[in-house]
Short mmCIF file of C-alpha atoms in Angstrom, two decimals:
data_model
loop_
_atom_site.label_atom_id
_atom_site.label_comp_id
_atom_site.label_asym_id
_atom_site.label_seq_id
_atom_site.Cartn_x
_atom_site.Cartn_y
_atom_site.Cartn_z
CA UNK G 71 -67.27 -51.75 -27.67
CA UNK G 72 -70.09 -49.78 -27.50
CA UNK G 73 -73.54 -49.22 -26.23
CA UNK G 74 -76.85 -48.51 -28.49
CA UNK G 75 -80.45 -47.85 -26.93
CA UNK G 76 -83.47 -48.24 -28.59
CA UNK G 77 -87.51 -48.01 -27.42
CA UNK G 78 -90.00 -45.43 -26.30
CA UNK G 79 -87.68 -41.46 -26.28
CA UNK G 80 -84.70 -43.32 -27.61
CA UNK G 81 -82.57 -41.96 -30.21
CA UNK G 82 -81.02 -45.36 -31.42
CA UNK G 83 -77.58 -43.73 -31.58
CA UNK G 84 -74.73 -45.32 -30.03
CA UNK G 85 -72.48 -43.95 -27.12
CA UNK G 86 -69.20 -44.65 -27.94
CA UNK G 87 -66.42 -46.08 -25.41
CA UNK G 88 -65.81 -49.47 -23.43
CA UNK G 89 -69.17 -51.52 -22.41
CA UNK G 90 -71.06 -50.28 -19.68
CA UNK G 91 -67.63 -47.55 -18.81
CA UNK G 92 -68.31 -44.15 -17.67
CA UNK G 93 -70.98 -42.56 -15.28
CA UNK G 94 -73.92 -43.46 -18.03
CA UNK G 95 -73.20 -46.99 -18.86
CA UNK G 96 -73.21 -47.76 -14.90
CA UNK G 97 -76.64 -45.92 -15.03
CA UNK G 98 -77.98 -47.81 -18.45
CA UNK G 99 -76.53 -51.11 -16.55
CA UNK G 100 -78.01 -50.79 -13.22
CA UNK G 101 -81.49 -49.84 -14.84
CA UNK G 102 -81.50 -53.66 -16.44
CA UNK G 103 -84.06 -56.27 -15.94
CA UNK G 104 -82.80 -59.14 -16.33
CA UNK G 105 -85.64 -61.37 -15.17
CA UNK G 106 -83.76 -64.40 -17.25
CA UNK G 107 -81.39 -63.96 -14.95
CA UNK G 108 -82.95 -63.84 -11.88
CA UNK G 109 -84.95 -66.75 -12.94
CA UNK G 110 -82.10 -69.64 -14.45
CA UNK G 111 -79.16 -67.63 -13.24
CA UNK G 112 -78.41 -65.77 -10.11
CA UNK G 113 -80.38 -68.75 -8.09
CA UNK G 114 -78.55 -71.13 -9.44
CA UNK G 115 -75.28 -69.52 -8.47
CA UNK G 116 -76.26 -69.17 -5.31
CA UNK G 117 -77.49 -72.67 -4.59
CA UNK G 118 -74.04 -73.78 -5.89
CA UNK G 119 -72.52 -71.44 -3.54
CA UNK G 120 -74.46 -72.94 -0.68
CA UNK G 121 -73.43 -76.65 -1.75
CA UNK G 122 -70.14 -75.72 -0.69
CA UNK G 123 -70.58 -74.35 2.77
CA UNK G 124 -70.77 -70.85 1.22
CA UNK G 125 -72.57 -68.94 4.30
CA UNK G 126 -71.95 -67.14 7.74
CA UNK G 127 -67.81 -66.94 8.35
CA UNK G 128 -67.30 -66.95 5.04
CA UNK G 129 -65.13 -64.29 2.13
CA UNK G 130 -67.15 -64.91 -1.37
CA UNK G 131 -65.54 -62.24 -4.03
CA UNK G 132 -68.11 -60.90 -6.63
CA UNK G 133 -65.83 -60.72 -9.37
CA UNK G 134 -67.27 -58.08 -12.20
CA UNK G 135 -70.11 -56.82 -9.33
CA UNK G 136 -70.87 -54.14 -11.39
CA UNK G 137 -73.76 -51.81 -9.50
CA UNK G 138 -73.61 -54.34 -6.62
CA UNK G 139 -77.48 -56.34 -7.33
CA UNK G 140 -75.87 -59.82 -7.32
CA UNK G 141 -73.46 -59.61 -4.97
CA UNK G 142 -76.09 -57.41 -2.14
CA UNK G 143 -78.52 -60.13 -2.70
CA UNK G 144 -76.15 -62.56 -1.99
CA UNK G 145 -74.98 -61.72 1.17
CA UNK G 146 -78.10 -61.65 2.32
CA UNK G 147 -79.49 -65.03 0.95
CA UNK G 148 -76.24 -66.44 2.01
CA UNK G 149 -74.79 -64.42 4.93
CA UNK G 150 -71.28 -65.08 3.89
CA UNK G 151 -68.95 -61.62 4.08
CA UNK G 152 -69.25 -60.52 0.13
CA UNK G 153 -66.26 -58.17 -1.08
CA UNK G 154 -67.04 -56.65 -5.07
CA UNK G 155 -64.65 -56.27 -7.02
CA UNK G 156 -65.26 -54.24 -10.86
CA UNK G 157 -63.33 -52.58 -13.25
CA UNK G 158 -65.27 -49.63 -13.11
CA UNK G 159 -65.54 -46.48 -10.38
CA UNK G 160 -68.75 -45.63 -11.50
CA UNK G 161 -70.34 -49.21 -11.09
CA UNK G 162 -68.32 -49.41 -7.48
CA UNK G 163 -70.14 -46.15 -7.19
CA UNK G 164 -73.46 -47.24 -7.92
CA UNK G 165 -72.50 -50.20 -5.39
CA UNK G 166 -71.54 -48.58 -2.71
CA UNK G 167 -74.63 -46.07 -2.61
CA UNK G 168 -77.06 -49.19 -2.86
CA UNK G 169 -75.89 -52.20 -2.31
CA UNK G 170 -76.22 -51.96 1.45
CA UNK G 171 -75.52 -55.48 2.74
CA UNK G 172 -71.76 -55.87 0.67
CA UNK G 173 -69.31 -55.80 3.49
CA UNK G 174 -66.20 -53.49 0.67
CA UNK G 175 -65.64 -53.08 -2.66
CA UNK G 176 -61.98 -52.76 -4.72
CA UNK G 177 -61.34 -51.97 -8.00
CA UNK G 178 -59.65 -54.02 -10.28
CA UNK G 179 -56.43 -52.56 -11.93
CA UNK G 180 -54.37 -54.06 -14.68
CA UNK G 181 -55.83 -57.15 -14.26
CA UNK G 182 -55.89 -57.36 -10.95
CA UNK G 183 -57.90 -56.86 -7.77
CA UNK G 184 -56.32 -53.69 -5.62
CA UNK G 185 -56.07 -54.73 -1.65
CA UNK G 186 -56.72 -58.10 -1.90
CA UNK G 187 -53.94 -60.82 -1.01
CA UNK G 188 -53.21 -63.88 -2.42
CA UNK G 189 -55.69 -66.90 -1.04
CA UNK G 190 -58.31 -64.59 0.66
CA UNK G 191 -61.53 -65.90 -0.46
CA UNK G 192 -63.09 -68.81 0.51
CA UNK G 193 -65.28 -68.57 -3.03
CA UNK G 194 -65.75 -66.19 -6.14
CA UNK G 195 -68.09 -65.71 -8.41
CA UNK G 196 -68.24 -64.02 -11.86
CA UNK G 197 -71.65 -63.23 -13.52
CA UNK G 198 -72.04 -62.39 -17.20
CA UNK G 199 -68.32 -60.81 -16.73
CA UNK G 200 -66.41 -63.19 -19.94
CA UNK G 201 -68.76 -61.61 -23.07
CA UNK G 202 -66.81 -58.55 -22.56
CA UNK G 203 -63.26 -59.43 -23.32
CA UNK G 204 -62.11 -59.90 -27.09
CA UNK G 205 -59.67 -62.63 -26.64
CA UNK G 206 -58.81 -65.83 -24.85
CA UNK G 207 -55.61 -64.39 -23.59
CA UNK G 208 -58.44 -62.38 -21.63
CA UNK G 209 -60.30 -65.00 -20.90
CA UNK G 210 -57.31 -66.42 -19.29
CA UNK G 211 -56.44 -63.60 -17.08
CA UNK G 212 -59.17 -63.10 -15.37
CA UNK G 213 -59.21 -66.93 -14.41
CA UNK G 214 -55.42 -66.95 -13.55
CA UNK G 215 -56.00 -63.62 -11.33
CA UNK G 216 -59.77 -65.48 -9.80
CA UNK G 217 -57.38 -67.90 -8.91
CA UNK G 218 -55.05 -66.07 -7.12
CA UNK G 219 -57.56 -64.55 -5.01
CA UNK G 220 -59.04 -68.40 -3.91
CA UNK G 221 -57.44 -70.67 -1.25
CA UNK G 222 -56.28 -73.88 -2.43
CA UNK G 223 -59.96 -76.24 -2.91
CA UNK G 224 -62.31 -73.48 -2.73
CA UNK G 225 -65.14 -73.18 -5.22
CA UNK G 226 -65.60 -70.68 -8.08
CA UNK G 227 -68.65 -70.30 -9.76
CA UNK G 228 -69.29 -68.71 -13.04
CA UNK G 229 -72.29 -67.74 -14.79
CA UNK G 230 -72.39 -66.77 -18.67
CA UNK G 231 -74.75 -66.86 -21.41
CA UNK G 232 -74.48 -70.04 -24.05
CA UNK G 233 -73.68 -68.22 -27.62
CA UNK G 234 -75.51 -71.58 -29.34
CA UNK G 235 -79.13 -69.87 -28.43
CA UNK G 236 -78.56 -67.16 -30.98
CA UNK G 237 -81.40 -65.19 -31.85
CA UNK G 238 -84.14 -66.50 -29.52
CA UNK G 239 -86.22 -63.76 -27.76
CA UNK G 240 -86.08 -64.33 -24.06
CA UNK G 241 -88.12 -62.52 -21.42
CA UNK G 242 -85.12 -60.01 -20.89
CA UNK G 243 -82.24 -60.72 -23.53
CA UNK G 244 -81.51 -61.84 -27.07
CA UNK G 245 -78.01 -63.24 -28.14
CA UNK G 246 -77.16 -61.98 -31.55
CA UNK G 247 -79.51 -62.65 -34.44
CA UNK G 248 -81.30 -65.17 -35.72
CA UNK G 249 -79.68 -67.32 -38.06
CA UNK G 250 -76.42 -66.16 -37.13
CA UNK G 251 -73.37 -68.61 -36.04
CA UNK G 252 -70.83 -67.10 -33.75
CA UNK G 253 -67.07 -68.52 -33.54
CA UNK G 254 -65.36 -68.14 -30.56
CA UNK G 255 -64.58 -64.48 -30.01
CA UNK G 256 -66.63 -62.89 -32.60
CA UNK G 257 -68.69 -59.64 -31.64
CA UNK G 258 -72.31 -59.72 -31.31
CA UNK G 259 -74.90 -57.76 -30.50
CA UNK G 260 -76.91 -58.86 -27.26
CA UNK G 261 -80.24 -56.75 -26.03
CA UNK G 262 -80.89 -56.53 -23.06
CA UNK G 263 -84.48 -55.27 -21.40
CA UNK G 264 -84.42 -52.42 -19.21
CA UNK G 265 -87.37 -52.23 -16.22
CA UNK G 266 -89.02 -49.73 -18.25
CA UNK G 267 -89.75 -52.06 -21.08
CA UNK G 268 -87.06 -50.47 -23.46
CA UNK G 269 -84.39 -52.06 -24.63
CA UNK G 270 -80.50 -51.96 -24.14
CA UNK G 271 -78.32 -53.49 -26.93
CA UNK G 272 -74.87 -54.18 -26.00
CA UNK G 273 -71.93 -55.32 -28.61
CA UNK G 274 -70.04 -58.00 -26.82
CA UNK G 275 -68.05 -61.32 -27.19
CA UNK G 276 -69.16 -64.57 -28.19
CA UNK G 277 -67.36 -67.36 -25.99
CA UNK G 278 -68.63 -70.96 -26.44
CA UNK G 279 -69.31 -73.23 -22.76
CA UNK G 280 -67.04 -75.36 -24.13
CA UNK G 281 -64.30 -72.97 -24.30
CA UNK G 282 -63.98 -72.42 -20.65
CA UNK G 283 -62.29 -75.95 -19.19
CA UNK G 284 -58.87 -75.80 -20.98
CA UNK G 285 -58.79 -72.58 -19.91
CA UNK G 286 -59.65 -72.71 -16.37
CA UNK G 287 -57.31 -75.62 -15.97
CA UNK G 288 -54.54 -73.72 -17.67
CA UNK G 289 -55.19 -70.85 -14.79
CA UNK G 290 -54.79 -73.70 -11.70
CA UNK G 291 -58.37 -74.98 -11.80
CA UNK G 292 -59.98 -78.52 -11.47
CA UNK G 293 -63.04 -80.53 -11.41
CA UNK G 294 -64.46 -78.44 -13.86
CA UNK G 295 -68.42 -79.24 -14.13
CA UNK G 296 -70.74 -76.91 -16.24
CA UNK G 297 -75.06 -77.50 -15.73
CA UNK G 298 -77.66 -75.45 -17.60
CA UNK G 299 -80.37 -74.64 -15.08
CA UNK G 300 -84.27 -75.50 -16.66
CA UNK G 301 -87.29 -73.57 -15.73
CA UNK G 302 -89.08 -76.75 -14.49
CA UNK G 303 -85.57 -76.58 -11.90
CA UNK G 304 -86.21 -73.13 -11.01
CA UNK G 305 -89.99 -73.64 -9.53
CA UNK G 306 -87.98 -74.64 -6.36
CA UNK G 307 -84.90 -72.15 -6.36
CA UNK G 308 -86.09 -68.83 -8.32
CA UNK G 309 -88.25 -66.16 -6.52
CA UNK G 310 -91.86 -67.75 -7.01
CA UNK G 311 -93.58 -64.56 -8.18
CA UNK G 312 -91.17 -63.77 -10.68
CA UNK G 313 -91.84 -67.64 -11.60
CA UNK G 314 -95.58 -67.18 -12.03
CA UNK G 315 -94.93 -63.65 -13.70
CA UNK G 316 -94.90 -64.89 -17.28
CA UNK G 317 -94.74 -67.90 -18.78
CA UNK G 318 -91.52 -68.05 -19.77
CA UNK G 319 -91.82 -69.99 -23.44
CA UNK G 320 -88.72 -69.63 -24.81
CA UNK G 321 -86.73 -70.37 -21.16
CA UNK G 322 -88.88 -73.60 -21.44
CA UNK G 323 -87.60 -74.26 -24.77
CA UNK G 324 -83.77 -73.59 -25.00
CA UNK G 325 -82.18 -72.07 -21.93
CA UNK G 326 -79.92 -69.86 -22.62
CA UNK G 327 -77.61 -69.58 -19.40
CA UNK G 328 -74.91 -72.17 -18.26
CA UNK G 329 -73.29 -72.44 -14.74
CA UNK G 330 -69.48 -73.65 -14.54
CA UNK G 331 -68.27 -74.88 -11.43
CA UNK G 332 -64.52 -75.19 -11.03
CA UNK G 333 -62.11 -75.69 -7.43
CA UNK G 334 -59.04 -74.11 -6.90
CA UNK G 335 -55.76 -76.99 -7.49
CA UNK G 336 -53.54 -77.39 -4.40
#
């Protein structure tokens, strides 16, 4: 995969290598927006988090943490003891220098998370993580290894984007192009806004929701539940200035981002 920039002093021309790898992608990555997010997403997470008893005494692993945003914030919304976990040194970098409130970070190395045992987490979650891997085989890995990591009932919550809402312009991302229908796995292109109004385009994956249950089930998960947070939902959970910020049209229309819920089997 590879990244592309485009706006105000951009080239256009793409950096070769592995999504987001290397010291610039972590960079590019942590200068994101993502307001979408932070408005039907990250909330959401959280609140599902906190359904569970997800708080003080608690071990909730960020899997994919990247620079650290989600998994800093949620610590401190939810006081539970958050460990990252990413593929990348350079995001774990970025982490670690920011990120102030994460209690460690590990890396994850062929496929799996370094210096964590077996049943350690009372909850994980995995943001925006799945549109980077080409196959299900991939898909499946990371669950099976998520799993590995949660004691028997405990909650994990993922967040991706919904590959259906191709081609809409959202606040801070677009999903392919318009017109365009993905199958399961194909690339496409997503953009993503940066906070200085230019914008990031990213070739990734495109997983349907509905992918997602055989699979978690097949890596020792049950009661899998999915729910696509709604702007009108987020007046009570999101941040309310970012809520009165803009007025979100195309949110209101079509959101774009799904939450799956899933337990840990016995």
């Amino acid at each position: 995969m590879s990244e592309l920039s485009e706006g105000p002093g951009r080239s256009g021309a793409a950096e070769e290598g592995a999504a987001w790898s290397g010291r610039a992608g972590a960079q590019a990555f942590a200068a994101v927006e993502a307001a979408t997010d932070w408005l039907l997403g990250y909330p959401f997470v959280l609140r599902a988090l906190a359904a569970d008893g997800i708080g003080a005494g608690k071990v909730l692993v960020d899997y994919g943490c990247g620079p650290g945003k989600v998994a800093d914030h949620a610590a401190r919304v939810l006081g539970a003891r958050v460990l990252g976990a990413d593929t990348s040194p350079e995001m774990l970098e970025l982490a670690r220098a920011s990120a102030t409130a994460v209690a460690g970070y590990h890396l994850v190395e062929n496929g799996r998370v370094t210096d964590l045992p077996d049943g350690c987490a009372d909850a994980v979650m995995c943001n925006h993580v799945l549109a980077s891997l080409p196959t299900e085989d991939a898909l499946l890995g990371v669950f099976t290894e998520i799993r590995r990591l949660l004691r028997p009932g405990a909650p994990f919550v993922l967040l991706t984007t919904d590959p259906a809402c191709a081609g809409t312009e959202y606040a801070s991302l677009r999903i392919g192009e318009p017109g365009e229908v993905y199958a399961p796995g194909d690339e496409v292109t997503v953009r993503l806004r940066r906070t200085d109004g230019s914008w990031q385009r990213m070739r990734n994956h495109a997983w349907p929701v509905t992918v997602y249950p055989a699979l978690l089930e097949r890596a020792g998960f049950r009661d899998v539940v999915r729910h696509r947070p709604s702007v009108d939902e987020a007046l009570t959970v999101a941040d309310p200035d970012l809520v009165a910020s803009r007025p979100w049209s195309a949110e209101r229309a079509g959101p774009p981002l799904v939450i799956t819920k899933a337990r840990a089997a016995s």
